[in-house]
Amino acid sequence: MNNKLELLAPAGNEESFIAAVNAGADAVYMGLGKHNARVMAKNFTLNSYINCIHYAHIRGVKVYLTLNTLVSDDEISEAIEMLIKLYEAGLDAVILQDIGLADIIHKVMPNLHMHASTQMSAYSLEQVKFLESLGFKRVVLARELTLEEIKYITDNTDVEIEAFVHGALCVSVSGQCLLSLAIGTRSANRGACAQPCRMRYTLCKDNDRLTPKTYILSKKDIFGLDILDKIIDSNITSLKIEGRNKSPEYVSLVISKYRKYIDEYVKNNTLNVDLDDEKDLLQMFNRNGKSHGYLDGVKYKDSITTLSPKNTGLYLGEVIEKKGKYVKVKLEEDIDLHDGIEIYSKKGVSSTIVTCINDSKMKLINKKCNRGDIVYLGDIKEDYINPKDKIYKTSRYKLNLELQNKYVQKNIRQRSLVLNITIKKDSPITLSAIINDEMYIYNTNVIPEVSINKELTLEDLNNVFSKTQDTGIKFEKVVGYVEKGLFLKISELNEIRRNFVSKVEEKYKVKNDISNCNNLLKTVQKDKFRHKKKNINQCKNVLSVFSYDDKKDYDEIYSKKYGRKIERIDFQINDYIKNSTSIFHNYSKYNLGVVIPNLILSNLDKYVKDNLERLLQQGVKTIILGTFKYISLILELKKKYEFVLIADYSFNISNTYSAIFMNNLGFDIITPAFDADIEQINEMGKYVNVELIDDYIVAMTSRYCILGSFIENRKNGELCSSPCIHGNYYLEDTYGEKYNIVCNNIDCVMKILKEHKINKEGLNKNLSYIRNNII
């Protein structure tokens, strides 16, 4: 059994934080107003955050800061200064995406635990070990991994492993979705995702529409409660609940249910999830059904919520008839006044609160009705509701009220201590307790009186010291020595209790030494300006080919378009699998590059490891790397062969510190993050060689195959017939915008491409190369 198991809760505001602590979380992750991946949440001020750290530590709960977005050069000092203050106040760990920021933090605050965010797209043991070598104590794995794949990682590393087990699931690998920014101005890597995956799309082939316009990219949420035994047995350190944009009621319900069944399984090694508990969780929030995400394998159409991208709650029944402002329904679930419902009609969705309930004879009853009852529900204002329209119960009023009363803004969680007290004649009263594994002794200046009528007993002391409900400390019992014949006024005992509790709470507040942090930060900043740019022989303008067709004459097709001769052609490594002989024969006059993309799974992984050296021997002169999975292998090959190593834009390099870090690691050229603006790119270009992407970017990388789901209607475990190699597929959104689909049928990885042109205004061309991605 995993003895370090942690239940990790989200908090987007103070109410959710209190709810998480009260409901039984071992740790809470939360962000400040800036630099976190949920900037739309209310979040915390610096002072309120520090107060929450103290509140949590008194109760034995850890706090992790979500500093998990990309940062620009002009934001780094502010982020570090903010972090230093939280570190001083006892922050337990910081969750990071930005590799340059992580490097600075490790140098400035080497004792602060760093957790690699899921935004770092870690999906392999090699990545976990690399991140460990950089100083990370924990890695939050990509949400696309199965429990079998997770267990392989946990079995082969001592680094703490964290995984999402409940909540929203992105269709793209986290950190690798550029779609929100590509179609607007809101960057997922900056915490402002507009969730374009929750929009309607049509799947097309050539000019044919293959599906109606619906939510074919919208993933169902992860629901891990009913496979909690398998999750725990995978030896994950931390079970993470998604939901920093969710309500305090949501947080308290999910945490309390997972707490209940984690404790049950750890104690009894059995898991028996009550159906009512499952229903409560699904009622609180689900997207059209239960899903385990990828935990029990890669899923297809049944992992998508085509009905709605929002909460659908529980299915209540279908409309039998519409009568005035009432709908008649035979209930599939209980219903009560003030519950929320939604009716799905062909003309729209009607959302309302149940304000009145009539029985089957239209008699007003306004009380809870049970599954199987036939009732009329009102007040339904829309006229477009028709028989057979589906009704869903989206909220249960009494459940929310119960959670508010039980968990939200209540001080119900306390740290239990045994109080030892010594009361002797003519001596000051002494109290003690074990605090942080050490004996803490508190000497009062109160001397007991000789009793006249009633003498003091341990029973009296237990009664007085039990009155700590408004604090974070609870004395489960009072032991010690009370000499007979002594007396103290209740007011004096109460004052002793209040003072002692205050002292104990202060003992649980951590104050880390930050005296040298600012000096270390200045050293890091000076080191940046000492970095010297490498000189390499590399053409300034190149073409990168995403889909391979050996009948194409690239010079003929693209020389007119770009007004120049092609000097380098880059092929994805899976294209070399199919066509390496013809590639080297037909394109030997070019500088050939191989692209190793951001997500490579088991089948292609074997090819990369078995054949990469052979490709270098055959004449590949450039490697464009998109993942840390192969960094150790490639750096070893760099000792034997001369080639240019390029960091692809999937590394999300957005500031000079990250660029310099990658350069020092061994990369000759850096492709900046898609989020980086011209000013940031020019600044990076002063220190490293920069290559930019023009024409097409990979806007989304996914383990979910839309073609397998909606062309083949593939079931879990069925073999792929590779529809992706037969024709050109694309998505079309409600505005008519088109997004090309390119699939790697070796490992069934789907990429969605979006055309993107660089705004070259203000770009220092002497500092940059241009890579034209074509398909």
Short mmCIF file of N, CA and C in Angstrom, two decimals, residues 340-407:
data_model
loop_
_atom_site.label_atom_id
_atom_site.label_comp_id
_atom_site.label_asym_id
_atom_site.label_seq_id
_atom_site.Cartn_x
_atom_site.Cartn_y
_atom_site.Cartn_z
N GLY A 340 -32.38 22.56 -10.28
CA GLY A 340 -32.20 23.10 -11.62
C GLY A 340 -32.46 22.04 -12.68
N ILE A 341 -33.10 22.42 -13.78
CA ILE A 341 -33.31 21.49 -14.89
C ILE A 341 -32.98 22.17 -16.21
N GLU A 342 -32.65 21.34 -17.21
CA GLU A 342 -32.47 21.82 -18.58
C GLU A 342 -33.21 20.87 -19.51
N ILE A 343 -33.92 21.45 -20.49
CA ILE A 343 -34.66 20.67 -21.48
C ILE A 343 -34.00 20.88 -22.84
N TYR A 344 -33.58 19.79 -23.46
CA TYR A 344 -32.89 19.84 -24.74
C TYR A 344 -33.90 19.64 -25.87
N SER A 345 -34.09 20.70 -26.64
CA SER A 345 -35.00 20.66 -27.78
C SER A 345 -34.20 20.91 -29.05
N LYS A 346 -34.79 20.59 -30.18
CA LYS A 346 -34.10 20.83 -31.46
C LYS A 346 -33.85 22.32 -31.68
N LYS A 347 -34.67 23.17 -31.06
CA LYS A 347 -34.54 24.61 -31.28
C LYS A 347 -33.72 25.30 -30.21
N GLY A 348 -33.27 24.57 -29.21
CA GLY A 348 -32.46 25.21 -28.17
C GLY A 348 -32.54 24.47 -26.85
N VAL A 349 -31.89 25.05 -25.84
CA VAL A 349 -31.87 24.46 -24.51
C VAL A 349 -32.56 25.42 -23.54
N SER A 350 -33.55 24.91 -22.84
CA SER A 350 -34.28 25.69 -21.85
C SER A 350 -33.72 25.39 -20.47
N SER A 351 -33.21 26.41 -19.77
CA SER A 351 -32.65 26.25 -18.43
C SER A 351 -33.53 26.97 -17.43
N THR A 352 -33.86 26.30 -16.33
CA THR A 352 -34.72 26.94 -15.34
C THR A 352 -34.56 26.28 -13.97
N ILE A 353 -35.12 26.94 -12.97
CA ILE A 353 -35.22 26.39 -11.62
C ILE A 353 -36.66 25.94 -11.42
N VAL A 354 -36.83 24.77 -10.83
CA VAL A 354 -38.18 24.26 -10.58
C VAL A 354 -38.83 25.11 -9.49
N THR A 355 -39.86 25.85 -9.86
CA THR A 355 -40.54 26.75 -8.91
C THR A 355 -41.87 26.19 -8.43
N CYS A 356 -42.40 25.19 -9.13
CA CYS A 356 -43.65 24.57 -8.69
C CYS A 356 -43.74 23.16 -9.25
N ILE A 357 -44.37 22.27 -8.47
CA ILE A 357 -44.54 20.87 -8.86
C ILE A 357 -46.01 20.50 -8.67
N ASN A 358 -46.62 19.99 -9.73
CA ASN A 358 -47.99 19.47 -9.69
C ASN A 358 -47.96 17.97 -9.87
N ASP A 359 -48.93 17.29 -9.30
CA ASP A 359 -49.02 15.85 -9.52
C ASP A 359 -49.59 15.55 -10.91
N SER A 360 -49.83 14.28 -11.21
CA SER A 360 -50.26 13.88 -12.56
C SER A 360 -51.63 14.42 -12.93
N LYS A 361 -52.40 14.88 -11.91
CA LYS A 361 -53.72 15.46 -12.17
C LYS A 361 -53.69 16.98 -12.12
N MET A 362 -52.46 17.52 -12.17
CA MET A 362 -52.24 18.98 -12.16
C MET A 362 -52.62 19.63 -10.83
N LYS A 363 -52.60 18.85 -9.76
CA LYS A 363 -52.83 19.41 -8.43
C LYS A 363 -51.49 19.86 -7.85
N LEU A 364 -51.45 21.08 -7.35
CA LEU A 364 -50.21 21.64 -6.80
C LEU A 364 -49.82 20.86 -5.54
N ILE A 365 -48.58 20.34 -5.53
CA ILE A 365 -48.09 19.61 -4.35
C ILE A 365 -46.82 20.23 -3.78
N ASN A 366 -45.94 20.77 -4.63
CA ASN A 366 -44.73 21.47 -4.19
C ASN A 366 -43.96 20.73 -3.11
N LYS A 367 -43.66 19.49 -3.38
CA LYS A 367 -42.85 18.69 -2.46
C LYS A 367 -41.97 17.76 -3.27
N LYS A 368 -41.03 17.14 -2.58
CA LYS A 368 -40.13 16.22 -3.26
C LYS A 368 -40.91 15.06 -3.86
N CYS A 369 -40.61 14.73 -5.12
CA CYS A 369 -41.22 13.60 -5.80
C CYS A 369 -40.14 12.60 -6.18
N ASN A 370 -40.50 11.35 -6.26
CA ASN A 370 -39.53 10.27 -6.40
C ASN A 370 -39.50 9.68 -7.80
N ARG A 371 -38.44 8.97 -8.06
CA ARG A 371 -38.29 8.24 -9.31
C ARG A 371 -39.53 7.39 -9.57
N GLY A 372 -40.08 7.46 -10.77
CA GLY A 372 -41.28 6.71 -11.14
C GLY A 372 -42.55 7.53 -11.08
N ASP A 373 -42.51 8.65 -10.32
CA ASP A 373 -43.70 9.51 -10.25
C ASP A 373 -43.91 10.24 -11.57
N ILE A 374 -45.18 10.51 -11.90
CA ILE A 374 -45.51 11.34 -13.06
C ILE A 374 -45.96 12.69 -12.53
N VAL A 375 -45.27 13.74 -12.94
CA VAL A 375 -45.52 15.08 -12.40
C VAL A 375 -45.48 16.11 -13.52
N TYR A 376 -45.98 17.30 -13.18
CA TYR A 376 -45.85 18.47 -14.03
C TYR A 376 -44.88 19.43 -13.35
N LEU A 377 -43.83 19.86 -14.08
CA LEU A 377 -42.82 20.77 -13.53
C LEU A 377 -42.96 22.13 -14.19
N GLY A 378 -42.83 23.18 -13.40
CA GLY A 378 -42.85 24.55 -13.93
C GLY A 378 -41.80 25.36 -13.19
N ASP A 379 -41.39 26.44 -13.69
CA ASP A 379 -42.06 27.30 -14.64
C ASP A 379 -41.24 27.28 -15.95
N ILE A 380 -41.81 26.74 -17.04
CA ILE A 380 -41.12 26.60 -18.32
C ILE A 380 -41.69 27.64 -19.28
N LYS A 381 -40.92 28.65 -19.56
CA LYS A 381 -41.43 29.79 -20.34
C LYS A 381 -41.36 29.56 -21.86
N GLU A 382 -40.37 28.78 -22.33
CA GLU A 382 -40.16 28.63 -23.77
C GLU A 382 -41.30 27.85 -24.43
N ASP A 383 -41.69 28.31 -25.61
CA ASP A 383 -42.77 27.67 -26.34
C ASP A 383 -42.29 26.54 -27.25
N TYR A 384 -40.97 26.44 -27.45
CA TYR A 384 -40.49 25.47 -28.43
C TYR A 384 -40.30 24.06 -27.85
N ILE A 385 -40.66 23.83 -26.60
CA ILE A 385 -40.54 22.51 -26.00
C ILE A 385 -41.61 21.58 -26.56
N ASN A 386 -41.18 20.35 -26.90
CA ASN A 386 -42.08 19.37 -27.52
C ASN A 386 -41.97 18.01 -26.84
N PRO A 387 -42.98 17.16 -26.99
CA PRO A 387 -42.87 15.79 -26.48
C PRO A 387 -41.62 15.09 -27.00
N LYS A 388 -41.06 14.26 -26.16
CA LYS A 388 -39.84 13.47 -26.38
C LYS A 388 -38.55 14.28 -26.20
N ASP A 389 -38.66 15.60 -25.96
CA ASP A 389 -37.45 16.36 -25.60
C ASP A 389 -36.90 15.83 -24.27
N LYS A 390 -35.57 15.81 -24.17
CA LYS A 390 -34.92 15.22 -23.00
C LYS A 390 -34.75 16.27 -21.89
N ILE A 391 -35.02 15.83 -20.65
CA ILE A 391 -34.88 16.71 -19.48
C ILE A 391 -33.76 16.18 -18.59
N TYR A 392 -32.90 17.10 -18.13
CA TYR A 392 -31.81 16.75 -17.22
C TYR A 392 -31.90 17.60 -15.96
N LYS A 393 -31.64 16.96 -14.82
CA LYS A 393 -31.58 17.69 -13.55
C LYS A 393 -30.14 18.14 -13.35
N THR A 394 -29.90 19.44 -13.44
CA THR A 394 -28.54 19.97 -13.44
C THR A 394 -28.05 20.40 -12.06
N SER A 395 -28.94 20.53 -11.10
CA SER A 395 -28.50 20.84 -9.74
C SER A 395 -29.54 20.37 -8.74
N ARG A 396 -29.08 20.05 -7.54
CA ARG A 396 -29.98 19.65 -6.45
C ARG A 396 -29.82 20.65 -5.32
N TYR A 397 -30.84 21.44 -5.11
CA TYR A 397 -30.79 22.56 -4.17
C TYR A 397 -30.41 22.11 -2.76
N LYS A 398 -31.03 21.05 -2.28
CA LYS A 398 -30.79 20.62 -0.89
C LYS A 398 -29.39 20.04 -0.72
N LEU A 399 -28.84 19.44 -1.77
CA LEU A 399 -27.46 18.96 -1.69
C LEU A 399 -26.51 20.14 -1.54
N ASN A 400 -26.68 21.18 -2.34
CA ASN A 400 -25.82 22.36 -2.23
C ASN A 400 -25.96 23.02 -0.87
N LEU A 401 -27.18 23.10 -0.36
CA LEU A 401 -27.42 23.70 0.95
C LEU A 401 -26.74 22.90 2.05
N GLU A 402 -26.84 21.60 1.95
CA GLU A 402 -26.21 20.71 2.94
C GLU A 402 -24.69 20.90 2.94
N LEU A 403 -24.11 21.00 1.75
CA LEU A 403 -22.66 21.18 1.65
C LEU A 403 -22.23 22.53 2.18
N GLN A 404 -23.01 23.56 1.90
CA GLN A 404 -22.70 24.90 2.43
C GLN A 404 -22.70 24.90 3.95
N ASN A 405 -23.68 24.27 4.52
CA ASN A 405 -23.80 24.25 5.98
C ASN A 405 -22.73 23.39 6.64
N LYS A 406 -22.29 22.38 5.92
CA LYS A 406 -21.34 21.43 6.52
C LYS A 406 -19.89 21.81 6.33
N TYR A 407 -19.54 22.34 5.15
CA TYR A 407 -18.13 22.51 4.83
C TYR A 407 -17.69 23.95 4.54
#
